[in-house]
Each structure stands twice: as C-alpha cells, then as structure tokens.
C-alpha cells in the first residue's frame, strides 16, 4: 500500500505566490458582459433568429416516415383529452365551458412555432384556471354588482368575466415575455421541488373543494380572498340538504370507473399499446345517456348547455382590469411558466434534447398574449395531458398542432354534441385527476426524516396556500424557503480542531481521543459562509471557544497601564533589577474614566514606559488583568464560501481585538476569490496584514510551532517525517491544563 | 526555515475511521432541547426571575456616590429634550402634541424595571411615529369620514385618532411580548446594518416631507398608501403660493442656529463638559417671542395650543382596530425593537455589560402595552436622545426615570407655558435632527465598490420604502436581502483544480502554469453549498468541465450494446482471436426504441455477452459512441457547508450517471455533519458507496494514481518524498493532449 509522503516548504499565501507565479487573468467586468451581450454580427443575428423560432431547428431534422404516424396518433388522442379538459377546467375559472376550448387552441398554435419543448401539451392548467377563477369572482362576484370598471357597461356577467380572464391572461403573457426578453428565466430556480410540491398539493385541495358544488349539484357563489376555502366549505355544508342525488350518482359512477381503469392502465402500461382513454369514453357515454333520458329537465341536472359555433371576434384587454389585477397576474405568470418548464425539463432529459428557459418564457408570453386577444385564458400545461401526448408516441409539436385541430373541429362543427353533458361529469373527471397531486402528501414524512427545514417549507407553503389562497400562499412559501436557506447557515456548528497525531490531518477535538493541541494555540473552524445573519453568532462562539473576551482583556490591560503610569509618576513604583517594587501594597482602585472609554479600546502603548510589562507574567500592580494563555489562533476558512460587508466589518473588529492583546491570528484555506475581495475592500491595514493567510492548517501550525518553540517539546517530531503509529507526544499533561486550567473569563 | 514534511497512510474516510476511533457523542434531539428548556428547579427559577427583572441586578451594584450625580444631570438634560421631541414627533403621528408627552413618560417607567440596557432613552422614535401616522390617517382621514368602526361613535376626530394610535401600539406591544416569551429575538438579525441604513434613510425622507407642511405653514391632508410621498409633494407644490412667510422665517432661523451650534458641539466635544442644549434654548426663546408678539393671531401661525393639565383615564384597545391594523403592527413591532436593540448594543459594547435581546423584547412589549392603555403610542428609542442621555453622563436607567419625571412635571404643571410654541419650530427641530439619517446616503458608493449585492439591498430597500411606504418597503427590502444571500451562492465559480507540482497543494489550473493533472483524471471544486437553487447550475458546470454528458454517453453505449446483441443473434458479428469480424460493413442504423428509453438509462449490462467490449478501445460496430478519456473524477467538497434534499437527489443522479459509464468518483474534504446526513438519508446504495469519500484531495489523488498506474509515469515521484524545485514531471505533452485532445461532446 502506498503512503502519503510530502516534503515541501511551509507556505503562507504570500510565500506561495512568491514561489509560484500566478497567471494574470483579466476578469470581465459588468460592462464587458453588457457590451458582449449586445455585440452584433451576422452569425449571432442568425443564431438569435434561429433560437427565436425553434421550429426551424426541429423541422429540418423531422423524419417524416418515422415520426409523422406517431405524431398523428398522439395528436388525436391528446386532442380528445384536450377537449374534455378544456371544458372541465373552465369550470375552475368560473367561465362558460366553451372558452376552455379556445384555450386549448390558440396558445398551442403559437407554441408550435416558438416552443423548444417537443413533448408538452400546451393549454389549460387546473391550478392556473383556479387562480384566474379567484380573480374573476373577486371582480365580478356571483351575488353582488361587479367592480366599477368602464369596459363593463352593456356586457352580461359571463362576458364581463371573460373580459377579466382574458385581460389578466394578457397581462401575465406580457410579464412572461418581458422576463424572457430580459433573460431572467432563472428565477424559477427559486421554486424548488419541495415548494412546488407543497403548492400543488394545496392547489389540489382548492380544486377538490371548488368541484364539490358540481358533483353535489349545488349552487355556491365563488368566494375569493384569504380563508375562501373554509368559507366555501361552510356554504356547502349549509346547503348539503339540497344535494341533487342524480348528480351524486353520476359523479360516483364516473369517479369509480375512471379511477379503476386508470389504475389498470398504470399496471399494464407495458402491455397496452396506448392507455385506454377512459375519460373520453365515459364522457361520450354520459353525453349519450344524458341526451337520451333528458337529464336536464327530468332531474334538474346542470349541463354544459349551448356551445356557440365558431370563434368570437378578438377583444382588446382592459387597462383598468390590468391595474386591478397586476398583483395577481405576477404569480400566475410565474406558476404557469414554472410548471410547464419543469414538465418540459423531464421530457427533454428523457428524450435528450435541449430546452431553453428564456425562449420558453417568450413562447408562453406570446402564446398568452395572442390567446388572450381571442378570449382564451392563460395557458400552461397539464401534467396528465402531456403524459398522454408523450406516451401515445408524440415526437414533436406536430402532435400538439393536431390536437389543436381536433379542438377546433369540436368548436366549429360538432360542439353541439357536448351540450347535454352534465357538469357533474366534468367535476368528477377533474377530481379523479387530482389523485397524483394529492398523493404528494406522502412526501411529508419522507422529508421530515431527511431534512427538517425542507419539511417546514413544504408544510408552510401548503398550509399557507390552503388558508390564504394560492397567490399569497406562494409568496409566503417563497419567503419561508428563502429564510430556510439563511437559517441553514445562521447557526453554524463551529468547532475547535486538533491535530491527529503524526499526520497533517485536523479534526474536531471532541470527536477523537488521540489528538494533539499545542499549548497556547487554538484552531477554530467556521463551517459556513459569514454574513450579516451569523457574524455576531460566530463572534460569540469564538469568545466561547477562546474562554475570554479579547475586548475586555484589552480594556483591563489599558486600565492597568494607566495605573502603572500614574504610580510611576507619583514614584510609588520603582523598577529594581530583581523586579518591581510596589510602594502601595493596597489594590489600586480602578477609576471609571468619564471621557476615556474609547481610549481603552486602542492598542496598549508600551513605548514611553521605562519598565517592561509582561502581560503573561506577574504584574507590578494589583490590578486584575485576566490571564491570556493563548499566543496563536488559527481560523479555518475552508467552508467560508462568501463574506458580505457586515461580516467583513465584524471579522476585522474581531481580528483587531485579538491582535491588540498580542494573539497572533492566522486564516487558512481561504478561497482565492474571497482573498481578492478582502484586498479590494481595504480589509488590510497596519494591524491586520495579508501575511496572516496560510495555505493549509498544517502550514499555519508548523509556522506557529517554529515561532513558539516553547509550546511544544516535540516540535521536531511534527516537522520531520514520521509514520503514524510510532510517534507519541508527551504532552497529555499540557493538554489537560490547556483544557481545564484556563478560567473562562466570560461566556456570552 | 522549517519544511512541511509528512508521511502517513493514504486515508479514505473509511480507512481513517478504522485507524482512529471516533468518540461517540450523543446528540441532543429536538425533544431533548425542549425538555431541557422546560426543566424547572429552584436555581433556574431564581435566575429566570432575576432575568425578568434586570433592575434587581443593577440596583445591587449601584454606586450611589459615583453614579447618582451623573444620573441626575443626565436625567434632567434628557428630560428637556424628551419634552421637546415628544411634542415634535407627535406631529409625525398626526396626533395632538401633548400625547407625545405621555409616550415619553409611561413606557420609560416600565422599561426602568424590565430593561437590560442602562443607557438608551426610551420614548418616541420618529420612524415609528411616522408609521403610526400613516395608519392613523388611513383609518381616520382628514377630509373624509373615518372607517366604520364601532368604538368611534361620539368621539372627536382627534379622540378617534388617539384610539387608533393606542390600539395599534397595544397590538405591537403584544407582538413584542410574544416574541420575547417565545425567545425569537434572533429574527432581528435579518435586519442587517445595510437594510436598516437604507430603511432609515427612506424614513428620513418621509419625515422631511411630512414636516414641510409645518415649516411652510400649509394645511396638507395626511396621505397614506403607496406613492403617498409623491402625492403629498404634489399637494404641497400646488399650495406653495399660500405659504406663511412668518413660519418659513422662524423655521429657517431655528434650523440655521441649531445646525451651527450642533456642529460646534461636535467639533468641541472633548472641551465641553456637556453639549449645549441648543434645541431646548431655541424652543424656550421661540416660545417667549411667540407669546410676546402674539404670533398666533397677528401672523396666523399654527401653535401647539391648549395642553390639558394632567393625565387622561386609561382606555381599552379596540378589537376592530386590531383587525384592521394587524398587518401594520407587525413591522412596527419589529422596527421599534430592532432600532432600540441596535442602539442598546452599541452602548453595551462600549460600557461592557450584557444586554439580552429576548428580555428587551419583553420590556418593550410590556412598556407598549402599559403605555398604550394610558393613550401613549409605541415607544422605541431616538438615537439623538439616547446620545444626550449617555454623553451627559447617564450611568443607569435612573437617568431615564428622572427624564420621565421631568416630562411628568411638564404634563401636570407647566405645560401651559408651551402653548404659544409655533409648530414650525417643532418641524424645524425635527428636520435638523434628520441630518445623520440622511447622510447615510454616503454609504452607497462605498458599498458599490465593496460589495454589489449589499449595495443593491441598500438601494432597493431605500427606494421601495420611499415609494411604497415604510411597511411595504421593509418587506420588499427583506425579500431583496434574503434573495441576495441565495444569489451569492446560486452561481458559484466552479473550477477545475490541478496539482502544484511536487506538493500536496491543488489550485485552479487556469491560475498557475506549473501544474500537474494526470491523464484521465479531473478535480472539480464546488465553492458553495449545494441546494435547490444551484444544483442544476452545478450539474451543467460539471458537464462543461468534463467535456461530455455522462447520461448521453450511457445511452449511446446501451444503444451500441443493443446493436451488438442483435448482430450476434443474426450472426453478423463474430469474435476472432485477432478481433471482431463485422459482416455488415454499413453503419448500423440506430432504431428509436419506442418503449425502451428508460432501459437506456440503466447500467450497461455486459454479463451475458460472449465477447469483451472495451468502451475505451475500438468497438466492433459502427455505432457512434462518444469516447471517454476520463477514469476518475474528484469532487472537492471543502466549501460545501450544507446540502438540501434537492441537492441530495441531484448529486446522487449525477454520481450514478458517472459511475455507470465507469468513471470512478471521489468526494474529498466533506464536512463530517454532511457525511452523517448522507448516511441517515439513504444516500448510499450498491452503486454509490461510502468508500468514495477521502480525507483530502491528495489522498484521493494518490489513491487514483495507485489504481491507474498507466495514467502517470512519474507516479513514484509523487508518492515519495521530494522537495519542491527539484522534481520535474515529463508530462507536459500528456497535459496538452488532455486539455485539447478531448472533443467536447456537448456543452449545455
């Protein structure tokens, strides 16, 4: 077995830089980046154009023979699902069902040209629909006059609602487009998996509650704002007596059948060529039965009702609604994009192609702006529909375009066939599809065991989103998540390290028995970045580890010095070759200086003193100066990944206090960028110099042992070659004194 | 000069643990902490009682002879300032001036018993007064009927406003008390110096604008909500024609005189026994002049007016106002405490005593609850007043109590003397005192040079607080600050390290010329903690550094394997001793497997193959498999201070992909707590094992060189003793091939 054998110079950062020349690398400044970004040439222009129209890229490599058939099969299947989901999710948005068909058509067409994902099915997304619904019912309530907005005159309630939904979609689209143009797509990184999981679980609960009224056949007004969920449940329970039994029966049948067939689809995934489209089948059956037995008039069941043929004229968004809904549109823009992007990412990894976050933002932005002009509402993707598109063999967005054409056929030609469809069927289909989202609850115990802060983020986001509503809840969740990152580094587990005998390895001294810690020396490890939230904590921990407060020691020394000066002046103290002769045997009373507190914090000034004062030895006067057994402190910066200005100030103060009581401080394993920053920030002065930086702990240790040979009799052992087991340090007695003999001066 | 000489075993974490036994330390669980916290015994009960009444502690050591006189002098000076500031700051809260005197009395009395700071002067704080003012004018506007609140019937506008102010103060007090009891005082750490500086600068701007109307003698309604500042300025500019010239003249005179004398006070600080109380002097003069020349009737100047003698009966807070103002009270509770605590901290460090954050919260909470019951409003401390108390020699809160008594004397006896005081004088005094807060703007260029993110926090907080109002602005600032922490670690500067020849030191290979990087080996340093926001970034950087995408390589290999299997089955491929014999010279067309994408991600399975496949050598078929020159990858975890669940998942996936294409992965210098967490989280399985962890980079390097002797001819040089300068590695040609010879497979 090979050994670890090294012999080299002891390196401080300075010495290392002298021995090894560093290559000068010009750093790009912010300005460079900006000018680079805006530099224009034909190649760049071409690639920019290509990246703005990704369709050019994938159309060129389209393998007609192999892919077209798959795309057609997938497109038709997806189209059928899209029709059904379009109608169903529209109920979440509190709009007439056929507008959902618009949302499954217009955005898809634009995404076909601009999108970089080849597998997601663009269109209505239940969570987004619900968020739109809550704004719609806030501005145009069921049981109260609508808000005072100029564009509303002469419109029916439904038309007002459609105007609100399309305006807010337009606004969300503008926000997405702007984020895409300014290349800030990275903000979705803040929506961690944990956060999204908690958020969508809460959304599922909201969706469940919002569909209860259709399943039970009740009329419940849309309620928005904090605690809306609880208020809605209250209304439902109050009205539970007037439940339409027929609706309940239909819903239960649909739910049970769809649930079972879906489970079977899952189980026999590998054996089935395509999953059974049970939702579509059940819908068609329900439609037929409802028509045949005239459910609407016989049992008073709510049905989809008249679906006008064809599309409506485009509409301009309303600026007053923009003002009212700006705060709501932002979370919609973020959530819509984040969900679509995360689904797209999964498929892009699976099928090995590249998607571009910023281009996706542009694609969704334009899709929503275009769609909203034609009265569709904000589009994203539904996980279930994308799964259908991909699993039935969709290769490119050609499948998406075909699904849009199916939806169009329904809109312009055969929509009337869906008129007898009971709304409870749609509600039941939505509820069954929630299973996956609700099952995310199972993550909680998993997270609790693995990582408590992550668990808190999940639960916090979920509870806040359920109680406060999805938009506020998302904000609260984001706040909790950001605080969790800070909290992870706010209370770092600082530790005192010691040398593992006979090696260059340093470990927590509490963890190992056979360690070596030279007298008068401490190694303090900081296991986290230093910044405003933990710099005070770090300083307290350092004082705790040192066993004394450097500032207090410094002040006591300065006070003692003042007493000595006064005694020398009065002739009460004389210096004999054998030592000091103190004429005043009584303890000298400390005088509280009124104006000199600041002076006490200055370095002790021994220059003009005729006598020698040794702070570690006996003092000539009876002033109580705490003893300091420490001559060197090493700070292990290996895990300090950044420093902010507060930390810089705090660190410098701490270093100065130590240096002023004659403790040598060393910083080791400092990141080169941090060192550079310290230089550029004016961190160094006469007292704190760059020479305190050493490459490794062991370098600093060897340097200290050389400077303070008295602290270790077996110094030679350390700095010469030795094998692990043979060396024994005769310093156990020293160490025990070091550990217990030092009186803790103060513990903050 | 000593040398760095080490000879020891090569240590993986496993081997080190075998050689050195770790001491088993029982960790405290959350439950332990909770039970410890609630454990009760007589000693703890006594110390808890003492910490709840800090007055007992400092009263015992009160040095009557030395301290009492100082306290009296300080108390009287502070009391005079407190009277003036009480009246002036009350204008900020849009309340009748004499209520400010209540605020300078009741809270101080309670703080005397409960507070741990001996030097701060408790009472009205301008920023807090302004925040109260904005709520007061929102609920009881000047020019519109007040909000519909049941307690308001039969009250004058001023009484309604006082009720609002005292209710919100009561609520803020409850919040502070609760935070103190639950020991969450640490939340003020999130208010970094930078944030507080930006926030108070914005507050100074607000205060300046709010005082303009008094200085100009205009009547301007109180405006609240976002953009209130701009709207107020608009109103003032519209009314500028009706300015009261007399008011302007008085204000200018006061401002100039006070400003100059304050500068002189500052300059001759050391020579003056106490600073000249110029504000008090000018107020008294203004009072006299105004009375003598009857300013009120002659020039139409607004004066303080009738000050009722004595105190008013206590009042219960209004619960409806609680509901309306809960969101506003929280930032008040935080800001009031944070400012007082930061001032207290400065003095506690200066005078070397301990203050307790949670006890301070309790003290302010009870002070505010008690004060609000007597119609005072939320108390904190004003920097200027505390400076007076400390600089005139205040030693303990006895000075504070005396200042309260002075205020009481004014209230119950000589308040009528202040009745002719012009409000413009108060406004002028407030404005002059803003100098310090406004001068904080000078921090901006300083911060910009030192630390860009900190500068963004400052500017963001300040601008948001100016435009959106102080409460919303504080929230926005806090958000920016938290994001800045995440941003600092979100785009870490990952680097590829190389060995500095002849040493055990590893540095960025781009930074040094004379480095050594064995063929087929890469060292990748992660200079930041890994968590949800940067795990994808890290993986992309890793792929970039590797020069190939491991997942893609794995899939290509599996595809090649499938082709080989098929060819072997068909007999198109035979194995001869000299090599493979491929009967099908044409490149074999890759077939897109419809159902087998997942299979491609599994480890390559070579078990049942009759022939040997060497991925690094020539392949028997014409399938394009990217070459991988890498046999080992070392990840330097020294700066990874924490990992969250997302990072755990991402890291494991990345490791698996590498291991499956036969790249050995090593992780070095991992924090022991992270290693423990990985174990407890089920990070390890058959593929990813704990044996990949090594103590240091050099340990891993030596281990790799031993396993792959072919990658370095001069291996012996490294693992034997050598001095720095003498060794030369004949591997420059190898390195250059390593750098340039590897085709970049893909760059994400």
mmCIF file with all atom_site columns, N, CA, C and O in Angstrom, chain A residues 32 62 134 144 213 335 360 485 556 570 653 686:
data_model
loop_
_atom_site.group_PDB
_atom_site.id
_atom_site.type_symbol
_atom_site.label_atom_id
_atom_site.label_alt_id
_atom_site.label_comp_id
_atom_site.label_asym_id
_atom_site.label_entity_id
_atom_site.label_seq_id
_atom_site.pdbx_PDB_ins_code
_atom_site.Cartn_x
_atom_site.Cartn_y
_atom_site.Cartn_z
_atom_site.occupancy
_atom_site.B_iso_or_equiv
_atom_site.pdbx_formal_charge
_atom_site.auth_seq_id
_atom_site.auth_comp_id
_atom_site.auth_asym_id
_atom_site.auth_atom_id
_atom_site.pdbx_PDB_model_num
ATOM 1  N N  . UNK A 1 32  ? -18.206 44.763 -19.593 1.00 0.00 ? 32  UNK A N  1
ATOM 2  C CA . UNK A 1 32  ? -17.818 43.814 -20.630 1.00 0.00 ? 32  UNK A CA 1
ATOM 3  C C  . UNK A 1 32  ? -18.969 42.889 -20.962 1.00 0.00 ? 32  UNK A C  1
ATOM 4  O O  . UNK A 1 32  ? -19.282 42.646 -22.129 1.00 0.00 ? 32  UNK A O  1
ATOM 5  N N  . UNK A 1 62  ? -36.893 16.741 -39.073 1.00 0.00 ? 62  UNK A N  1
ATOM 6  C CA . UNK A 1 62  ? -38.112 15.951 -38.930 1.00 0.00 ? 62  UNK A CA 1
ATOM 7  C C  . UNK A 1 62  ? -38.051 14.718 -39.836 1.00 0.00 ? 62  UNK A C  1
ATOM 8  O O  . UNK A 1 62  ? -37.852 14.820 -41.048 1.00 0.00 ? 62  UNK A O  1
ATOM 9  N N  . UNK A 1 134 ? -60.340 32.796 -9.102  1.00 0.00 ? 134 UNK A N  1
ATOM 10 C CA . UNK A 1 134 ? -60.463 33.562 -7.862  1.00 0.00 ? 134 UNK A CA 1
ATOM 11 C C  . UNK A 1 134 ? -60.444 35.067 -8.164  1.00 0.00 ? 134 UNK A C  1
ATOM 12 O O  . UNK A 1 134 ? -61.129 35.839 -7.499  1.00 0.00 ? 134 UNK A O  1
ATOM 13 N N  . UNK A 1 144 ? -73.259 39.917 -6.179  1.00 0.00 ? 144 UNK A N  1
ATOM 14 C CA . UNK A 1 144 ? -73.111 41.341 -5.904  1.00 0.00 ? 144 UNK A CA 1
ATOM 15 C C  . UNK A 1 144 ? -72.792 42.028 -7.229  1.00 0.00 ? 144 UNK A C  1
ATOM 16 O O  . UNK A 1 144 ? -72.383 41.360 -8.195  1.00 0.00 ? 144 UNK A O  1
ATOM 17 N N  . UNK A 1 213 ? -69.201 21.512 -5.645  1.00 0.00 ? 213 UNK A N  1
ATOM 18 C CA . UNK A 1 213 ? -70.537 22.031 -5.954  1.00 0.00 ? 213 UNK A CA 1
ATOM 19 C C  . UNK A 1 213 ? -71.111 21.398 -7.218  1.00 0.00 ? 213 UNK A C  1
ATOM 20 O O  . UNK A 1 213 ? -72.301 21.151 -7.308  1.00 0.00 ? 213 UNK A O  1
ATOM 21 N N  . UNK A 1 335 ? -46.129 30.841 -11.926 1.00 0.00 ? 335 UNK A N  1
ATOM 22 C CA . UNK A 1 335 ? -46.574 29.458 -11.735 1.00 0.00 ? 335 UNK A CA 1
ATOM 23 C C  . UNK A 1 335 ? -46.783 28.781 -13.082 1.00 0.00 ? 335 UNK A C  1
ATOM 24 O O  . UNK A 1 335 ? -46.336 27.654 -13.310 1.00 0.00 ? 335 UNK A O  1
ATOM 25 N N  . UNK A 1 360 ? -38.612 29.564 -23.724 1.00 0.00 ? 360 UNK A N  1
ATOM 26 C CA . UNK A 1 360 ? -39.905 29.063 -23.263 1.00 0.00 ? 360 UNK A CA 1
ATOM 27 C C  . UNK A 1 360 ? -40.746 30.199 -22.705 1.00 0.00 ? 360 UNK A C  1
ATOM 28 O O  . UNK A 1 360 ? -41.953 30.274 -22.930 1.00 0.00 ? 360 UNK A O  1
ATOM 29 N N  . UNK A 1 485 ? -32.972 28.854 3.717   1.00 0.00 ? 485 UNK A N  1
ATOM 30 C CA . UNK A 1 485 ? -31.580 28.851 3.239   1.00 0.00 ? 485 UNK A CA 1
ATOM 31 C C  . UNK A 1 485 ? -30.700 29.630 4.214   1.00 0.00 ? 485 UNK A C  1
ATOM 32 O O  . UNK A 1 485 ? -29.607 29.193 4.582   1.00 0.00 ? 485 UNK A O  1
ATOM 33 N N  . UNK A 1 556 ? -8.889  45.948 30.251  1.00 0.00 ? 556 UNK A N  1
ATOM 34 C CA . UNK A 1 556 ? -8.268  45.747 31.559  1.00 0.00 ? 556 UNK A CA 1
ATOM 35 C C  . UNK A 1 556 ? -6.778  46.062 31.481  1.00 0.00 ? 556 UNK A C  1
ATOM 36 O O  . UNK A 1 556 ? -6.201  46.658 32.392  1.00 0.00 ? 556 UNK A O  1
ATOM 37 N N  . UNK A 1 570 ? 3.957   59.205 40.418  1.00 0.00 ? 570 UNK A N  1
ATOM 38 C CA . UNK A 1 570 ? 3.957   59.534 41.833  1.00 0.00 ? 570 UNK A CA 1
ATOM 39 C C  . UNK A 1 570 ? 5.146   58.922 42.551  1.00 0.00 ? 570 UNK A C  1
ATOM 40 O O  . UNK A 1 570 ? 5.328   59.121 43.749  1.00 0.00 ? 570 UNK A O  1
ATOM 41 N N  . UNK A 1 653 ? -13.027 43.621 13.120  1.00 0.00 ? 653 UNK A N  1
ATOM 42 C CA . UNK A 1 653 ? -13.055 44.011 14.529  1.00 0.00 ? 653 UNK A CA 1
ATOM 43 C C  . UNK A 1 653 ? -12.554 42.872 15.405  1.00 0.00 ? 653 UNK A C  1
ATOM 44 O O  . UNK A 1 653 ? -11.731 43.078 16.305  1.00 0.00 ? 653 UNK A O  1
ATOM 45 N N  . UNK A 1 686 ? -2.375  48.401 9.048   1.00 0.00 ? 686 UNK A N  1
ATOM 46 C CA . UNK A 1 686 ? -1.132  48.134 9.778   1.00 0.00 ? 686 UNK A CA 1
ATOM 47 C C  . UNK A 1 686 ? -1.251  46.928 10.695  1.00 0.00 ? 686 UNK A C  1
ATOM 48 O O  . UNK A 1 686 ? -0.291  46.193 10.918  1.00 0.00 ? 686 UNK A O  1
#
